[in-house]
Coordinates of C-alpha atoms and ligand atoms in Angstrom, one line a residue:
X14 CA 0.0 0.0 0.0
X15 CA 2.8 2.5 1.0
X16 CA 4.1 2.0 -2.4
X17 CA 1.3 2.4 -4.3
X18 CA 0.6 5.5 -2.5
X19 CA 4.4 6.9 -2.9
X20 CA 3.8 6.3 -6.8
X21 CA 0.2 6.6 -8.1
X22 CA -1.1 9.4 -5.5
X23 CA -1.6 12.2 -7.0
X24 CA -0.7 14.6 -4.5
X25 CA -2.3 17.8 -6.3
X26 CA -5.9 15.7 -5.2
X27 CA -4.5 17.2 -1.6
X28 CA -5.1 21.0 -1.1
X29 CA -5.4 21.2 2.6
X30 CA -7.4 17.6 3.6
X31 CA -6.3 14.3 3.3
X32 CA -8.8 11.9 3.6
X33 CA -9.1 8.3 4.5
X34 CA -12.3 5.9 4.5
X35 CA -12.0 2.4 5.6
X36 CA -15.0 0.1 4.8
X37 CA -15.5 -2.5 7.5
X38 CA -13.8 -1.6 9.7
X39 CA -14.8 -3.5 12.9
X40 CA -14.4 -2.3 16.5
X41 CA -10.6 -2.3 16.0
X42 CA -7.5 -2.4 16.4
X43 CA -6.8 -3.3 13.0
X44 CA -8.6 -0.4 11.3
X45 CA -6.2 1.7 13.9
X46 CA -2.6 0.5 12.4
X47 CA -4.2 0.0 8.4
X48 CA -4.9 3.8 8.4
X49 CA -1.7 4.9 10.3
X50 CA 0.5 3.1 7.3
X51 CA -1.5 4.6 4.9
X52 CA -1.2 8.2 6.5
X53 CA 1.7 7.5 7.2
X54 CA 3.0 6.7 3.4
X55 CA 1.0 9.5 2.3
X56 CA 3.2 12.0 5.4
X57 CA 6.6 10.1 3.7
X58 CA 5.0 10.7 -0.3
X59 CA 4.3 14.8 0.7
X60 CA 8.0 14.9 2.5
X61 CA 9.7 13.5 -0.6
X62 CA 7.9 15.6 -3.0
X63 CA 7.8 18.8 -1.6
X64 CA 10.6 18.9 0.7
X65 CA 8.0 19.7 3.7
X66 CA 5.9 18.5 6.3
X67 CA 2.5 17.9 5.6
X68 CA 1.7 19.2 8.8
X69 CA 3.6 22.6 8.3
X70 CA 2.1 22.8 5.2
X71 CA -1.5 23.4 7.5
X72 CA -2.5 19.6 5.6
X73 CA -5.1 17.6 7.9
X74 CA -6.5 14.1 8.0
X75 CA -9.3 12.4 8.5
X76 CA -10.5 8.7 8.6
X77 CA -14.2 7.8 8.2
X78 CA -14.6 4.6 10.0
X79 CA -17.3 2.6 8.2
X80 CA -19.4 -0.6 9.4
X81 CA -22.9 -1.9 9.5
X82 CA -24.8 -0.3 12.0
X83 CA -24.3 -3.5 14.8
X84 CA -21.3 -2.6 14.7
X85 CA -19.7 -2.0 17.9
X86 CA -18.7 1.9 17.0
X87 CA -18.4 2.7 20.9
X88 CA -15.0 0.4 21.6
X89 CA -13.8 1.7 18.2
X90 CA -14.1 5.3 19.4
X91 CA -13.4 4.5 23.1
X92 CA -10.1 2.7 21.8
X93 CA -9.0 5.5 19.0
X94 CA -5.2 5.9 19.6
X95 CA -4.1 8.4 22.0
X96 CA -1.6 10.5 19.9
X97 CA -3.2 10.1 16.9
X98 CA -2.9 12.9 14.3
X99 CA -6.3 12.4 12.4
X100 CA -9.4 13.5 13.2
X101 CA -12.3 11.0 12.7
X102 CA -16.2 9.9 12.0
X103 CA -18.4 7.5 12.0
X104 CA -20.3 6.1 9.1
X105 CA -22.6 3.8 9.9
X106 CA -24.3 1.4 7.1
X107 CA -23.7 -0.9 4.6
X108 CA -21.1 -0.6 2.0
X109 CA -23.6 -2.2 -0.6
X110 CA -24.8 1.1 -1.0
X111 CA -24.0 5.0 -1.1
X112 CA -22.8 5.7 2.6
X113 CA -20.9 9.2 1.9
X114 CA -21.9 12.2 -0.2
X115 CA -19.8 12.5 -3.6
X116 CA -15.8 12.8 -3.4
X117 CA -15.7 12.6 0.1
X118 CA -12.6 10.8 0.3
X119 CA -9.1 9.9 -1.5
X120 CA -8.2 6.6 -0.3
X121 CA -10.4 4.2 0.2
X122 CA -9.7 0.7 1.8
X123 CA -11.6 -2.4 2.7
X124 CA -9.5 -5.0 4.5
X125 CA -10.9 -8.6 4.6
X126 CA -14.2 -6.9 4.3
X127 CA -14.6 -7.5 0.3
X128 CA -15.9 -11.2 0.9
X129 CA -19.1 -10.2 1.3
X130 CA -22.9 -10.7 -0.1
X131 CA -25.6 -8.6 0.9
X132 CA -27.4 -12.1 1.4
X133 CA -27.1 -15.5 0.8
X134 CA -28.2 -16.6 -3.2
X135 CA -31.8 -17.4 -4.0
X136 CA -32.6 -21.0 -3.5
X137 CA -29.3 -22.2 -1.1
X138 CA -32.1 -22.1 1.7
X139 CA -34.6 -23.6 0.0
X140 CA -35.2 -27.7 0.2
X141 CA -37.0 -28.1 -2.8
X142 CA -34.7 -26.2 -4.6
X143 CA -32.0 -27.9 -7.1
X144 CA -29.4 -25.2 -5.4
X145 CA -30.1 -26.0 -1.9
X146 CA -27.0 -26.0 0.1
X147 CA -26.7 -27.9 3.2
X148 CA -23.1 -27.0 4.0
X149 CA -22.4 -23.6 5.3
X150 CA -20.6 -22.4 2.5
X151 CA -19.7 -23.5 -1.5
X152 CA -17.1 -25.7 -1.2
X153 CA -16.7 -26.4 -4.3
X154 CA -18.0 -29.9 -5.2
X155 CA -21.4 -28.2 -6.3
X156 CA -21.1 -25.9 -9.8
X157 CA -24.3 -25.1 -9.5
X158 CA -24.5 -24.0 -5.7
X159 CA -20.9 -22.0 -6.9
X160 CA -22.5 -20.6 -9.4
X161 CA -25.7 -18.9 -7.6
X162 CA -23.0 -17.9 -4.9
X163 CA -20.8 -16.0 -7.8
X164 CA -23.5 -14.5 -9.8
X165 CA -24.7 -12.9 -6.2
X166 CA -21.3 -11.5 -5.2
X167 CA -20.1 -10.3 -8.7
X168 CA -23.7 -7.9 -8.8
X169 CA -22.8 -7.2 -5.0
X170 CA -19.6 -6.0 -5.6
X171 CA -20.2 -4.5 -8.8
X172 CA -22.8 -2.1 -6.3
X173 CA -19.9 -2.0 -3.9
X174 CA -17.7 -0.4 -6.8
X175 CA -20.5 2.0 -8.3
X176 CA -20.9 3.5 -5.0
X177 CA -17.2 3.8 -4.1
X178 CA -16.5 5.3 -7.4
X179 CA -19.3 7.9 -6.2
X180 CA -17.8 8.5 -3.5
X181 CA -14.0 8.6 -4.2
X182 CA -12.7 12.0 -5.4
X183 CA -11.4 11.4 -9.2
X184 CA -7.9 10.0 -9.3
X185 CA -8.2 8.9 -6.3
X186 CA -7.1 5.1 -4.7
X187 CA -9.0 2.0 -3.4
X188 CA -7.1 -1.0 -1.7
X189 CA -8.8 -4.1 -1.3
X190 CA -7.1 -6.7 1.0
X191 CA -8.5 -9.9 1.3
X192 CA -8.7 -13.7 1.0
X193 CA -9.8 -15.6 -2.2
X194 CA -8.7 -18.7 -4.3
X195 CA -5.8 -19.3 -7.3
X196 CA -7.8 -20.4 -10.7
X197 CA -8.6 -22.9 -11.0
X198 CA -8.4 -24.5 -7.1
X199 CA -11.7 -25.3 -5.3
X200 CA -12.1 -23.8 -1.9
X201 CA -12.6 -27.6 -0.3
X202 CA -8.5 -27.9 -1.6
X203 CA -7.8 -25.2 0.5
X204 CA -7.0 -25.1 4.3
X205 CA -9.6 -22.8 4.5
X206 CA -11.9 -24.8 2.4
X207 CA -11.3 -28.0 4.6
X208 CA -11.7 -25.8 8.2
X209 CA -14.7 -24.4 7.0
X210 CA -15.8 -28.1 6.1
X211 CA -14.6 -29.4 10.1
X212 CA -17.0 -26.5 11.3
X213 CA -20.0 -27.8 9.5
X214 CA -18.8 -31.6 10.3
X215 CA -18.9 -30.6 13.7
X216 CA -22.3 -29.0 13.4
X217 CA -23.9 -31.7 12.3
X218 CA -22.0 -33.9 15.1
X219 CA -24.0 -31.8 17.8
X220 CA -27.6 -31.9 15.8
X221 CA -26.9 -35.6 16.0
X222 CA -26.0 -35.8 19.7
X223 CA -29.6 -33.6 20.2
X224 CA -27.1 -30.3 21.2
X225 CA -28.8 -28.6 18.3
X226 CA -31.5 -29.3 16.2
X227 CA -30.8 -30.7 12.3
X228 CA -32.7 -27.8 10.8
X229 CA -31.0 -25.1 12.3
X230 CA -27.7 -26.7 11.1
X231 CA -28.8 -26.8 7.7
X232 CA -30.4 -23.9 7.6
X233 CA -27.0 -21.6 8.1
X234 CA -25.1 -20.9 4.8
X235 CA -22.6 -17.9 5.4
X236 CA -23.0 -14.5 3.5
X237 CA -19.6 -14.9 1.9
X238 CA -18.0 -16.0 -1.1
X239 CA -14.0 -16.1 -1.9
X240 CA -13.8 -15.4 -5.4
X241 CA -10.7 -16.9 -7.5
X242 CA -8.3 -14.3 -8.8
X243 CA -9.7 -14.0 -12.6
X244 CA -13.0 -13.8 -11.0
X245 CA -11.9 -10.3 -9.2
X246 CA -10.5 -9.0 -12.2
X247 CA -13.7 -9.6 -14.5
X248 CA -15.7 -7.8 -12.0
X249 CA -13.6 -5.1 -11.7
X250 CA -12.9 -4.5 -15.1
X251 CA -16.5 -4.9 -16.0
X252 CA -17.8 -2.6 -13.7
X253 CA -15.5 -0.4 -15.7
X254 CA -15.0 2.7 -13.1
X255 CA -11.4 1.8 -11.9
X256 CA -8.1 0.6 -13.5
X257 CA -6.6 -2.2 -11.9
X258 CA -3.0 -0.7 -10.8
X259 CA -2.0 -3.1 -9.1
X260 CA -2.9 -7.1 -8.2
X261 CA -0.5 -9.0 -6.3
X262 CA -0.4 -11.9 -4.0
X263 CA 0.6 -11.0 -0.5
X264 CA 3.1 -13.8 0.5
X265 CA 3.6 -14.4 4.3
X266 CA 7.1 -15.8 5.6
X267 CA 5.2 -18.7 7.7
X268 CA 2.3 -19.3 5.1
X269 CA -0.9 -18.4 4.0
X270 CA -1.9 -20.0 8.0
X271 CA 0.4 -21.3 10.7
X272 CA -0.3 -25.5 10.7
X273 CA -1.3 -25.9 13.8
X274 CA -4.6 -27.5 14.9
X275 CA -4.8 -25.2 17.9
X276 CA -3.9 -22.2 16.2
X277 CA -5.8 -23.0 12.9
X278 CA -8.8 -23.6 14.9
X279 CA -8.5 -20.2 17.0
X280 CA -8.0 -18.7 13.6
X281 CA -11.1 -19.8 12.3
X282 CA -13.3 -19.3 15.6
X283 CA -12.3 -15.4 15.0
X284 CA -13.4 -15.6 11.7
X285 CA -16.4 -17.2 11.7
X286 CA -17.4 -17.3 15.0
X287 CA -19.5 -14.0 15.6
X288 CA -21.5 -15.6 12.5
X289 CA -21.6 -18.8 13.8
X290 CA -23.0 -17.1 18.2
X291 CA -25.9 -14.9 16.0
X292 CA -27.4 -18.2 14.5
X293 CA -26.8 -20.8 17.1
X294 CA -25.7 -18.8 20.9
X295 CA -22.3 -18.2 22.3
X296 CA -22.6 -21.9 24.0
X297 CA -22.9 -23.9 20.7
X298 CA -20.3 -21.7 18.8
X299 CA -17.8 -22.6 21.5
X300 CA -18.3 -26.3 21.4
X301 CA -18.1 -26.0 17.8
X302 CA -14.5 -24.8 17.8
X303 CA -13.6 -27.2 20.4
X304 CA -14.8 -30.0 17.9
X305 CA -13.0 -28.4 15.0
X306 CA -9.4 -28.3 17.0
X307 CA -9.9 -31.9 17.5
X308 CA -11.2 -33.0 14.1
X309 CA -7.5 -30.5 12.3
X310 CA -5.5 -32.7 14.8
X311 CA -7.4 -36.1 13.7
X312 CA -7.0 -34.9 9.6
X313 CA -3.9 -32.8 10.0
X314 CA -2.3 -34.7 7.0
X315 CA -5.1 -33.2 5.0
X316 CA -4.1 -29.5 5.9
X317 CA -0.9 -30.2 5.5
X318 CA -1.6 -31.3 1.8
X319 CA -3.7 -28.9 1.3
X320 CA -3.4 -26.4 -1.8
X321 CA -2.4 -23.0 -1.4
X322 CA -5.4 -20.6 -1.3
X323 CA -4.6 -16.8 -1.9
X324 CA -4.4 -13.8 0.2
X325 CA -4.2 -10.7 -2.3
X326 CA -3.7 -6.4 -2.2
X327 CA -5.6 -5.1 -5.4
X328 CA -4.7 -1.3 -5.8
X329 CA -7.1 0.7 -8.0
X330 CA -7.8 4.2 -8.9
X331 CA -10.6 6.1 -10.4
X332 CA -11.0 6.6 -13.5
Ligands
SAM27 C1 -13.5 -9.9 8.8 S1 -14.0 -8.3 9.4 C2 -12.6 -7.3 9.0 C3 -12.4 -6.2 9.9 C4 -11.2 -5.3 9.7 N1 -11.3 -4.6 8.5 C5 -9.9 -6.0 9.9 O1 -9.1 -6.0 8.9 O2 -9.7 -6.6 11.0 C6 -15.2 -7.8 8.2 C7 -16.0 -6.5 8.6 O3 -16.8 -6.1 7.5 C8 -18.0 -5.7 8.0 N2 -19.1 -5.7 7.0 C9 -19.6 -6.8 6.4 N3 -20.6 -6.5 5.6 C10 -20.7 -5.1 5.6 C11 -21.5 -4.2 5.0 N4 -22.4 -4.6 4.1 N5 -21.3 -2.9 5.2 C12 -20.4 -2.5 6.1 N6 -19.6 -3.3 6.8 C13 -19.7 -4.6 6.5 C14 -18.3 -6.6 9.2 O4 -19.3 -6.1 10.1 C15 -16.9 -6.8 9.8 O5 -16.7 -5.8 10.8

């Protein structure tokens, strides 16, 4: 992000207001250090250019803090950084739609917020249905269930870029971090795939011991979809409002996860499990997890030969 910032922000978009917008940003503290780099890079970008502070040059920031309105805005603002040099906002509401007035902002972000549908496809729910879904997510062995799932998150986020673009000055950048899949390589291939398969496994473990009831379990399907890379970019460059300046795959040192059934199944619990408490209670979710840990330690040789899913930065700007 800092180098996309130190070569495709424009810096005569900044006359005396730098402004940042991160979209989903939870209660924190992620949002907190994402927006500091990216002020940050845009403080080292000014220095560089001009020879100046942006601060002595009277140049302010802002972040707009963006979630759905659940979201817990009072830690977030309870737990802003002491010190910080921005001022802030709240924008409560979903980023399926217009949230801000035009140009409000110059650099937009969503971290591991771009996964998302507005709801889950037409007939996943439905018994009678040729699409219905009794796993929790598309895992892949269903074309037809992966299908309804794309065709629901490409016209999603093809609403997600129309209002960005809206709302973005002209010229200005959008980073979208987040989790997806290599063409070609089902999700169920995929460590994430296969821990998403242990937490419905383990489900359907407790409806059969009576700790939950069968229905309930196959009633949940997760508003989500992890779209393969070629996916991304055909929605992007459909939607047509943004160039694609960058696409890269974010590599980590230790792996896309740590292998570790304890860790993997913390991992996952943080992930998924405020999704998992709103359908079935706190109780359930917890004995969920405990399951998973036990079923990653019982098929660890399937993580371990699992393919590698992706974790990606996409950098655009406005056209
Ligand atoms: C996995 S969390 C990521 C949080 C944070 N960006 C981070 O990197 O830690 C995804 C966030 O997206 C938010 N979100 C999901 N759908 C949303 C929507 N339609 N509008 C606004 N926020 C949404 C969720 O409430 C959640 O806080």
């Amino acid at each position: 992000m800092s180098e996309a910032i130190s070569t495709k922000l424009n810096l005569d978009l900044i006359s005396d207001r730098l402004c940042v917008a991160d979209f989903g940003c939870a209660s924190g503290p992620n949002t907190f250090v994402a927006v500091q780099n990216i002020i940050e890079a845009v403080e080292d970008k000014y220095r560089n250019e001009t020879g100046q502070n942006a601060a002595d040059n009277n140049v302010e920031f802002q972040v707009l803090f963006n979630d759905s309105t659940t979201n817990d805005f009072n830690t977030l603002f309870q737990t802003l950084p002491p010190g910080r040099n921005y001022y802030t906002s709240g924008v409560p509401g979903s980023f399926f739609n217009r949230v801000l007035p035009k140009h409000s902002f110059h650099i937009g972000v969503f971290n591991y917020s771009f996964h998302f549908t507005s709801r889950i496809p037409n007939g996943i729910m439905e018994r009678d249905s040729p699409l219905w879904n009794r796993d929790m997510h598309c895992t892949g062995f269903n074309e037809a269930v992966k299908k309804a799932y794309l065709d629901q998150y490409s016209a999603d986020t093809n609403n997600v870029l129309d209002a960005r673009a809206e709302e973005l000055v002209p010229g200005g950048l959008l980073f979208l971090s987040g989790s997806g899949l290599r063409d070609g390589v089902k999700m169920s291939e995929t460590v994430k795939g296969i821990m998403m398969d242990f937490i419905g496994a383990s489900l359907n473990d407790l409806a059969q011991h009576g700790v939950i009831n069968q229905d309930k379990v196959d009633s949940f399907n997760i508003p989500l979809y992890f779209a393969e890379e070629s996916e991304l970019r055909q929605i992007i460059e459909e939607n047509g409002k943004f160039t694609i300046e960058a696409f890269e795959e974010i590599i980590h040192a230790n792996g896309e996860f740590p292998l570790d059934p304890k860790i993997l199944a913390v991992s996952f619990r943080s992930f998924f499990g405020a999704l998992l408490s709103a359908h079935f209670g706190v109780d359930t979710m917890r004995k969920v997890f405990e399951l998973v840990e036990v079923k990653a330690r019982e098929e660890f040789s399937r993580i371990q030969n699992a393919k590698p899913g992706l974790q990606y930065l996409i950098v655009l700007s406005k056209k």
